[in-house]
CSV table of C-alpha atoms in Angstrom, one decimal:
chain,number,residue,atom,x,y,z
A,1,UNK,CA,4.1,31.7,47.0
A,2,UNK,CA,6.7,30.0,49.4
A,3,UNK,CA,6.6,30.5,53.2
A,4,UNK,CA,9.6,30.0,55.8
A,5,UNK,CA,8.4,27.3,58.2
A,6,UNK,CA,10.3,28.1,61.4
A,7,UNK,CA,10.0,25.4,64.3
A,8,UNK,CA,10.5,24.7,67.8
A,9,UNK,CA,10.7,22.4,70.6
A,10,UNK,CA,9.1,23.6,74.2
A,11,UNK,CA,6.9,22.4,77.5
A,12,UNK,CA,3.6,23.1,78.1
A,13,UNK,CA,3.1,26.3,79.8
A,14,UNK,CA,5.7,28.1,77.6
A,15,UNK,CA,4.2,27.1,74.4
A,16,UNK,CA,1.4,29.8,74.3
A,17,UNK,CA,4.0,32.0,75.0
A,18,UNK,CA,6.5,31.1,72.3
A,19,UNK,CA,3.2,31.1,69.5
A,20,UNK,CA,2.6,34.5,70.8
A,21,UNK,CA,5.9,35.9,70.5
A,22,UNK,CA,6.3,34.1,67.2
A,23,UNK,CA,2.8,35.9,65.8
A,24,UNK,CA,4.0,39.6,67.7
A,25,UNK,CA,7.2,38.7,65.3
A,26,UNK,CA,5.4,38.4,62.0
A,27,UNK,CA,3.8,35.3,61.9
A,28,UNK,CA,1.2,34.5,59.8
A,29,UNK,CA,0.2,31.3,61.6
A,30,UNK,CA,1.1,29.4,64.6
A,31,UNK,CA,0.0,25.9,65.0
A,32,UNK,CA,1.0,23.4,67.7
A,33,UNK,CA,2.0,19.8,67.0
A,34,UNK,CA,2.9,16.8,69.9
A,35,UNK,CA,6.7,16.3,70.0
A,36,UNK,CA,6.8,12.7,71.5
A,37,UNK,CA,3.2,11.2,70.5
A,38,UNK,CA,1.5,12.1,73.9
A,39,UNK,CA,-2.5,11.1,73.7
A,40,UNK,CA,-4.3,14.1,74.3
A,41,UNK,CA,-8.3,13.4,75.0
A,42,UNK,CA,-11.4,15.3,76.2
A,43,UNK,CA,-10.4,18.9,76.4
A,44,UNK,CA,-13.3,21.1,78.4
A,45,UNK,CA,-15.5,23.1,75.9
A,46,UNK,CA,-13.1,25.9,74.8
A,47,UNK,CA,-10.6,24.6,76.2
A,48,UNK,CA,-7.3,23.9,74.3
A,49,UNK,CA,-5.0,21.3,75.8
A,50,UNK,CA,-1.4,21.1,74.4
A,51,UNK,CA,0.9,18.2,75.4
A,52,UNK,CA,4.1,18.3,78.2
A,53,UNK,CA,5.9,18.9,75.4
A,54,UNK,CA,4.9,20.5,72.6
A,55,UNK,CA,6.5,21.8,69.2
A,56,UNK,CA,5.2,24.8,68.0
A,57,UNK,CA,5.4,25.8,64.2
A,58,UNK,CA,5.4,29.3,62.5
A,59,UNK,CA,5.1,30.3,58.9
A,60,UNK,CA,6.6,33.7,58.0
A,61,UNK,CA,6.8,35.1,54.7
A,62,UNK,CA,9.9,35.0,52.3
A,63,UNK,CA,11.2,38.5,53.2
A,64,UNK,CA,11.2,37.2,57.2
A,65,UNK,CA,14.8,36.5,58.2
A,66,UNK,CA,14.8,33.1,60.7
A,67,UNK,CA,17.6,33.6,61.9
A,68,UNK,CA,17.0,36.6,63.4
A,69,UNK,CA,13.9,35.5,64.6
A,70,UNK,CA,15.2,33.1,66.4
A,71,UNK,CA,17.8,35.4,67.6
A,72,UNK,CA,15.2,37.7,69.6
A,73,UNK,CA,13.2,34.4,70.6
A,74,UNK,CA,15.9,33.3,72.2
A,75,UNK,CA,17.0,36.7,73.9
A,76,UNK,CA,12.8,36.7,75.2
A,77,UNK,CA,13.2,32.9,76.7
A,78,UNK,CA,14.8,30.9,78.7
A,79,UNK,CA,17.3,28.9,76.2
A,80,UNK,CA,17.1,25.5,77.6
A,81,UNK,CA,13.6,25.4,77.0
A,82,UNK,CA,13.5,25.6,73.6
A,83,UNK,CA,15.4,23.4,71.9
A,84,UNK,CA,15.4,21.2,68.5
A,85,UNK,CA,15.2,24.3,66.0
A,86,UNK,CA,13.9,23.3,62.5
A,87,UNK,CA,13.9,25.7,59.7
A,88,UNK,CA,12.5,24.7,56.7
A,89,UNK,CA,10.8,26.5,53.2
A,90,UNK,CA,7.6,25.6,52.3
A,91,UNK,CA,6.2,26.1,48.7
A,92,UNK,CA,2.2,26.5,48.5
A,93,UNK,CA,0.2,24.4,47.3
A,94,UNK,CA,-4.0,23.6,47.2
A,95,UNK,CA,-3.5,21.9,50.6
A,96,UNK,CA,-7.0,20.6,50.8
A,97,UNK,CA,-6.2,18.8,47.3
A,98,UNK,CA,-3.4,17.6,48.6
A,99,UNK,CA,-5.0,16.3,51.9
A,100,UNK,CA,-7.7,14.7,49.2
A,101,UNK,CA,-4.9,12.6,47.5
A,102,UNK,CA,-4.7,10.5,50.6
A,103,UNK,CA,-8.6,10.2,50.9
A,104,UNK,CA,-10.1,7.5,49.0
A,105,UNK,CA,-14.0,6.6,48.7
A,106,UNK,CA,-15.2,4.1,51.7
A,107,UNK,CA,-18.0,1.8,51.7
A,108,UNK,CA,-19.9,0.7,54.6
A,109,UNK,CA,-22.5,-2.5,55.1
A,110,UNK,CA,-22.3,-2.8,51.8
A,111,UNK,CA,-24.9,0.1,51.2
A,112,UNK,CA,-23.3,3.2,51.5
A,113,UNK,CA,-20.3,4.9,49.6
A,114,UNK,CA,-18.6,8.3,51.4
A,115,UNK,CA,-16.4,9.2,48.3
A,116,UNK,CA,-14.4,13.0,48.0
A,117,UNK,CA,-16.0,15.0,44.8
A,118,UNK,CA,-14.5,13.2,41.8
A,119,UNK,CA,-14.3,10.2,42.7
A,120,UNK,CA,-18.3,9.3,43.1
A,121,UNK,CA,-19.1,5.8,42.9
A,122,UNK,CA,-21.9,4.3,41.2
A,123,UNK,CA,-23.1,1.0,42.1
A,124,UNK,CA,-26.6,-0.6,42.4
A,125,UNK,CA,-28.1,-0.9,45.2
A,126,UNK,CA,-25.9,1.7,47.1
A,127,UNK,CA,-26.2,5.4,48.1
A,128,UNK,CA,-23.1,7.9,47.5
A,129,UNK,CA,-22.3,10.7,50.0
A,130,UNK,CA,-19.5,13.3,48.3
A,131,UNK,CA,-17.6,14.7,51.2
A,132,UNK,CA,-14.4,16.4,51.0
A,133,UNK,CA,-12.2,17.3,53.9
A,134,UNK,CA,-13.3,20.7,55.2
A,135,UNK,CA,-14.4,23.1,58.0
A,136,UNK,CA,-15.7,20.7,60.5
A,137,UNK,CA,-14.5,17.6,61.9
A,138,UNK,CA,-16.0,13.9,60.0
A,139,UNK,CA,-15.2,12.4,56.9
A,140,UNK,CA,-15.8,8.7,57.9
A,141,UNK,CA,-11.7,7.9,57.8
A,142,UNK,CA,-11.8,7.9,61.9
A,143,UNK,CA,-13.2,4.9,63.9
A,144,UNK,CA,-15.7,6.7,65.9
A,145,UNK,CA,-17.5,7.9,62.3
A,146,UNK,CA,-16.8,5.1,60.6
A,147,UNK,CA,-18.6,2.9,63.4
A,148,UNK,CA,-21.6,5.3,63.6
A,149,UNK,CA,-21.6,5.0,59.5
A,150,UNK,CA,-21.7,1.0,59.3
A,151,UNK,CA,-24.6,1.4,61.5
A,152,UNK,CA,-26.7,3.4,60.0
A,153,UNK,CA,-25.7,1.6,56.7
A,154,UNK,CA,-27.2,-1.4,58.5
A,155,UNK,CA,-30.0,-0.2,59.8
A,156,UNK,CA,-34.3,0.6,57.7
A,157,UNK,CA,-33.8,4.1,58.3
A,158,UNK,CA,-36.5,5.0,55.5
A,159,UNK,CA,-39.2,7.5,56.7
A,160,UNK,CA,-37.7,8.3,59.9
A,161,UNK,CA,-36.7,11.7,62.1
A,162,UNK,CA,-33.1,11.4,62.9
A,163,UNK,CA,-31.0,13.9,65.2
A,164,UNK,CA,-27.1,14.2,64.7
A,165,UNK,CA,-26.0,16.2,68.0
A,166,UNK,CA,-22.5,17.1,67.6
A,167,UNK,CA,-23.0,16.8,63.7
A,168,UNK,CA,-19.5,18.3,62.9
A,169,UNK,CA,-19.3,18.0,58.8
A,170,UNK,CA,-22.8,16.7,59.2
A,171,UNK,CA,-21.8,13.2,57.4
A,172,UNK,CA,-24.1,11.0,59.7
A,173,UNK,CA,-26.9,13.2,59.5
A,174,UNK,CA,-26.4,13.5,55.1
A,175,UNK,CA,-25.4,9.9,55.1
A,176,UNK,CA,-28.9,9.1,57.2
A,177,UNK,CA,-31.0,10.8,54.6
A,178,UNK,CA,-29.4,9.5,51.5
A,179,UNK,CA,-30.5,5.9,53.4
A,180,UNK,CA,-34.3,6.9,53.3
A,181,UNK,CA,-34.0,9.1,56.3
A,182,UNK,CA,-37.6,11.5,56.4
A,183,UNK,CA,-35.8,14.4,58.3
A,184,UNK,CA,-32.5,15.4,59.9
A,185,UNK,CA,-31.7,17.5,62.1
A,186,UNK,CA,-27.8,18.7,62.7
A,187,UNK,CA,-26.9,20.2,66.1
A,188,UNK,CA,-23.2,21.0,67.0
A,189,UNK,CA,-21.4,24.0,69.4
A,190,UNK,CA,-19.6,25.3,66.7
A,191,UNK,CA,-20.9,27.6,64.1
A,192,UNK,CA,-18.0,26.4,61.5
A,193,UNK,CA,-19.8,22.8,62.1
A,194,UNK,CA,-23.3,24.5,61.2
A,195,UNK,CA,-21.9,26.1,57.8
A,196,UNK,CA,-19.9,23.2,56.8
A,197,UNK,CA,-23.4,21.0,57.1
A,198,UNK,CA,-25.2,23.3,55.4
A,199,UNK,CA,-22.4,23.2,52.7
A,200,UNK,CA,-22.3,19.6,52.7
A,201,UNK,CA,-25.8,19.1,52.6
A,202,UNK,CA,-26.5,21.0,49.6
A,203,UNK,CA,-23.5,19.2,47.7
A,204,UNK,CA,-25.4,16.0,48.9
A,205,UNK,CA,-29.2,17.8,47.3
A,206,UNK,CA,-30.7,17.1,51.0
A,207,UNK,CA,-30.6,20.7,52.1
A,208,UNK,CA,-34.2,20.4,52.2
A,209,UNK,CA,-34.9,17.6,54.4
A,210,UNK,CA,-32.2,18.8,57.1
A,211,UNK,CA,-32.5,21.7,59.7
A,212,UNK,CA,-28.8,22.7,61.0
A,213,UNK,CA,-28.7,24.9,64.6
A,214,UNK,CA,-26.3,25.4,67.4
A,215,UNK,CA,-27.8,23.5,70.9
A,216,UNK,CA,-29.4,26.9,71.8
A,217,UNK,CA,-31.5,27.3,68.7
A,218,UNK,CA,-32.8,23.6,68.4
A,219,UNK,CA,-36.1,22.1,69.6
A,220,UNK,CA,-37.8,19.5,69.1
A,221,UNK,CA,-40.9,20.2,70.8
A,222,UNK,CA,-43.4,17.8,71.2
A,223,UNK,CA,-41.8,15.5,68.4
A,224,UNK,CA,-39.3,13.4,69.4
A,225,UNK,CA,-36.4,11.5,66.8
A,226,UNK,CA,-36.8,7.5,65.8
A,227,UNK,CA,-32.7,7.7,66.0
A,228,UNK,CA,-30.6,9.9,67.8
A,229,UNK,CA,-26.7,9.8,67.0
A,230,UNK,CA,-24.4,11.4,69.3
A,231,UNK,CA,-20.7,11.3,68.5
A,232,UNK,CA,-19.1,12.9,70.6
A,233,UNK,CA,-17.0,12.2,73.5
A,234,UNK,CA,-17.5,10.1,76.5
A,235,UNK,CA,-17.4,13.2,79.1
A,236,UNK,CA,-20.0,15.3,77.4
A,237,UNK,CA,-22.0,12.3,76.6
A,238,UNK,CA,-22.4,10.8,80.6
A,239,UNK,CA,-22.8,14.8,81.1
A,240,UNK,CA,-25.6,15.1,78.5
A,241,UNK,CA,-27.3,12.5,79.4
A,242,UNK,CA,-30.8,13.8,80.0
A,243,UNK,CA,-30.8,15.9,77.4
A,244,UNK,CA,-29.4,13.1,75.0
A,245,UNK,CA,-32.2,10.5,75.8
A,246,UNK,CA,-35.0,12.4,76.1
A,247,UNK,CA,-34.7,13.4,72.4
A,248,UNK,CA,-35.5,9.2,71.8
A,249,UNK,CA,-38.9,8.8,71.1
A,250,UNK,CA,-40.4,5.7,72.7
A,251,UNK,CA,-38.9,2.5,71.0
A,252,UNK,CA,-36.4,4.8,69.0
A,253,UNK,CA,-32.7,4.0,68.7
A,254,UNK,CA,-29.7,6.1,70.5
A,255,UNK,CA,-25.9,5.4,68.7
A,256,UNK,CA,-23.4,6.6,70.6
A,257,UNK,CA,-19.5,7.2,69.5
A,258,UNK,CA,-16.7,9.2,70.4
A,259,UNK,CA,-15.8,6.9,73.3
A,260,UNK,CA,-12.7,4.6,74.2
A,261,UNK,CA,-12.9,1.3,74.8
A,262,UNK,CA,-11.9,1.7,79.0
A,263,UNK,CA,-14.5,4.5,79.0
A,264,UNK,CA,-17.1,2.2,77.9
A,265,UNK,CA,-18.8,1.3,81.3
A,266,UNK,CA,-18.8,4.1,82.4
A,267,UNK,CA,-21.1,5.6,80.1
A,268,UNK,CA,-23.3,2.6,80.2
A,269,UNK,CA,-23.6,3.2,83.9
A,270,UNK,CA,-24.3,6.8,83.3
A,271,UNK,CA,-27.0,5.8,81.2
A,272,UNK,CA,-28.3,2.6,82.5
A,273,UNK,CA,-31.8,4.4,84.5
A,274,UNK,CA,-32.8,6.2,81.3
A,275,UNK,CA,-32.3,3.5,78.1
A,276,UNK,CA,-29.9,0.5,78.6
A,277,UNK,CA,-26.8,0.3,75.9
A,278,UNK,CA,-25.7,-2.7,74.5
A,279,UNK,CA,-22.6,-4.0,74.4
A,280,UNK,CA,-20.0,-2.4,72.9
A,281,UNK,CA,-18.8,-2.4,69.3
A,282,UNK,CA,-14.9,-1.8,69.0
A,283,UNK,CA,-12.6,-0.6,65.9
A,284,UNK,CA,-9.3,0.0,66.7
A,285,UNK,CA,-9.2,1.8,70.6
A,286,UNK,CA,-12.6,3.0,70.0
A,287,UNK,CA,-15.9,2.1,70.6
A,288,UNK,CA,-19.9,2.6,69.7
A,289,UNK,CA,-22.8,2.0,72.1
A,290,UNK,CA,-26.2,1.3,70.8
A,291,UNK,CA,-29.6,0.9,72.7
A,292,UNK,CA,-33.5,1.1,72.3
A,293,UNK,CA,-35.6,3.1,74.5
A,294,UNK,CA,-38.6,1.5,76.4
């Protein structure tokens, strides 16, 4: 089946507008996409940000007519705020297969293989997570994944209790018990997160050594985790704080990610009175924090 992909350029606050008119019109999906590569970071929880100017995409079925479309868009808006029509047909396709023919199998510290299903390496002395592009957010191609990876690929991980808060696709936590990881536990705000874990985990055969929860359902009590990972972002992490360290058990390893480089001392600060970071480990604009509890 093809789709008409009908496009246009706005600002900010009309933008909502424009995706709701174009859904009240027919749509069958709206998406939003920068128009002039504007960085958008750190968005409150459930929140959406959208940038100063913004284009916003609609796909329509074949028997939709675009032009008229944008005929009664234009009668509902201002015209000089939308500009730069595109109109385009779109013919389907498996797009998660297609996403997958730009995602190759990583390695990291020489240990550990992230590969998509198909393309599983086998190599001595290595581990291989299968992880295909999915629900949640984390397949190791982004610095702040792929930072939190090489460490744990680094790192005698064997018998210990690790926590992934903000687990996304769950890769760290899988990844940690494919290294000789005892337990896992896989904590993240978003219930797609939790099924796409669980989904990953059992590809990975380490649904049984991993315990995925939103924040409100996890505890753990009087046990606390040898290494906590928390890849995030720097605002909920200097936020968290508490919470975040007092998961460490005594001597246990915190790895934080999700942070940019200029945000850096900042969280160290936040954190210095409860277990001192290290200094910083960079790839590309982003960095990872590590530190031992005392």
């Amino acid at each position: 089946m093809a789709w008409h992909q009908i496009s246009v350029i706005t600002n900010e606050d009309t933008a909502p507008k424009v995706a709701d008119y174009f859904s009240d019109l027919g749509a069958v999906s709206v998406t939003y996409m920068d128009a002039e590569d504007e960085p958008v970071y750190e968005p409150a929880i459930g929140e959406t940000k959208i940038w100063t100017n913004t284009r916003v995409i609609a796909l329509y079925e074949l028997t939709a007519d675009p032009a008229q479309i944008r005929s009664q868009t234009l009668k509902h808006f201002q015209q000089d705020s939308l500009k730069y029509w595109e109109f385009e047909v779109i013919e389907d396709q498996a797009w998660e297969r297609a996403w997958m023919e730009h995602y190759r199998p990583m390695k990291f510290a020489d240990k550990l293989w992230v590969c998509p299903t198909g393309q599983e390496q086998q190599e001595d002395n290595t581990v291989c997570l299968i992880l295909d592009p999915g629900l949640a957010f984390g397949t190791g191609t982004h610095p702040t994944t792929a930072l939190c990876l090489e460490w744990l690929a680094s790192h005698d991980l064997k018998g210990k209790t690790v926590v992934d808060y903000g687990c996304g696709s769950g890769i760290l936590a899988i990844a940690a018990l494919l290294l000789g990881a005892e337990r896992a536990y896989a904590v993240d705000i978003d219930p797609q997160a939790i099924t796409a874990t669980e989904s990953n985990a059992a590809k990975n055969n380490v649904q049984d050594k991993i315990v995925c929860c939103l924040p409100e359902q996890f505890s753990l009590a009087d046990t606390k985790a040898d290494v906590v990972l928390a890849n995030i972002l720097a605002k909920p992490l200097i936020e968290m704080v508490g919470l975040i360290t007092d998961l460490v058990v005594s001597k246990g390893q915190l790895v934080l990610s999700g942070i940019l480089a200029e945000q850096a001392d900042s969280v160290i600060d936040a954190y210095h009175s409860f277990l001192p970071l290290n200094k910083p480990v960079q790839q590309e604009d982003w960095v990872r924090l590590t530190g031992i509890k005392q």
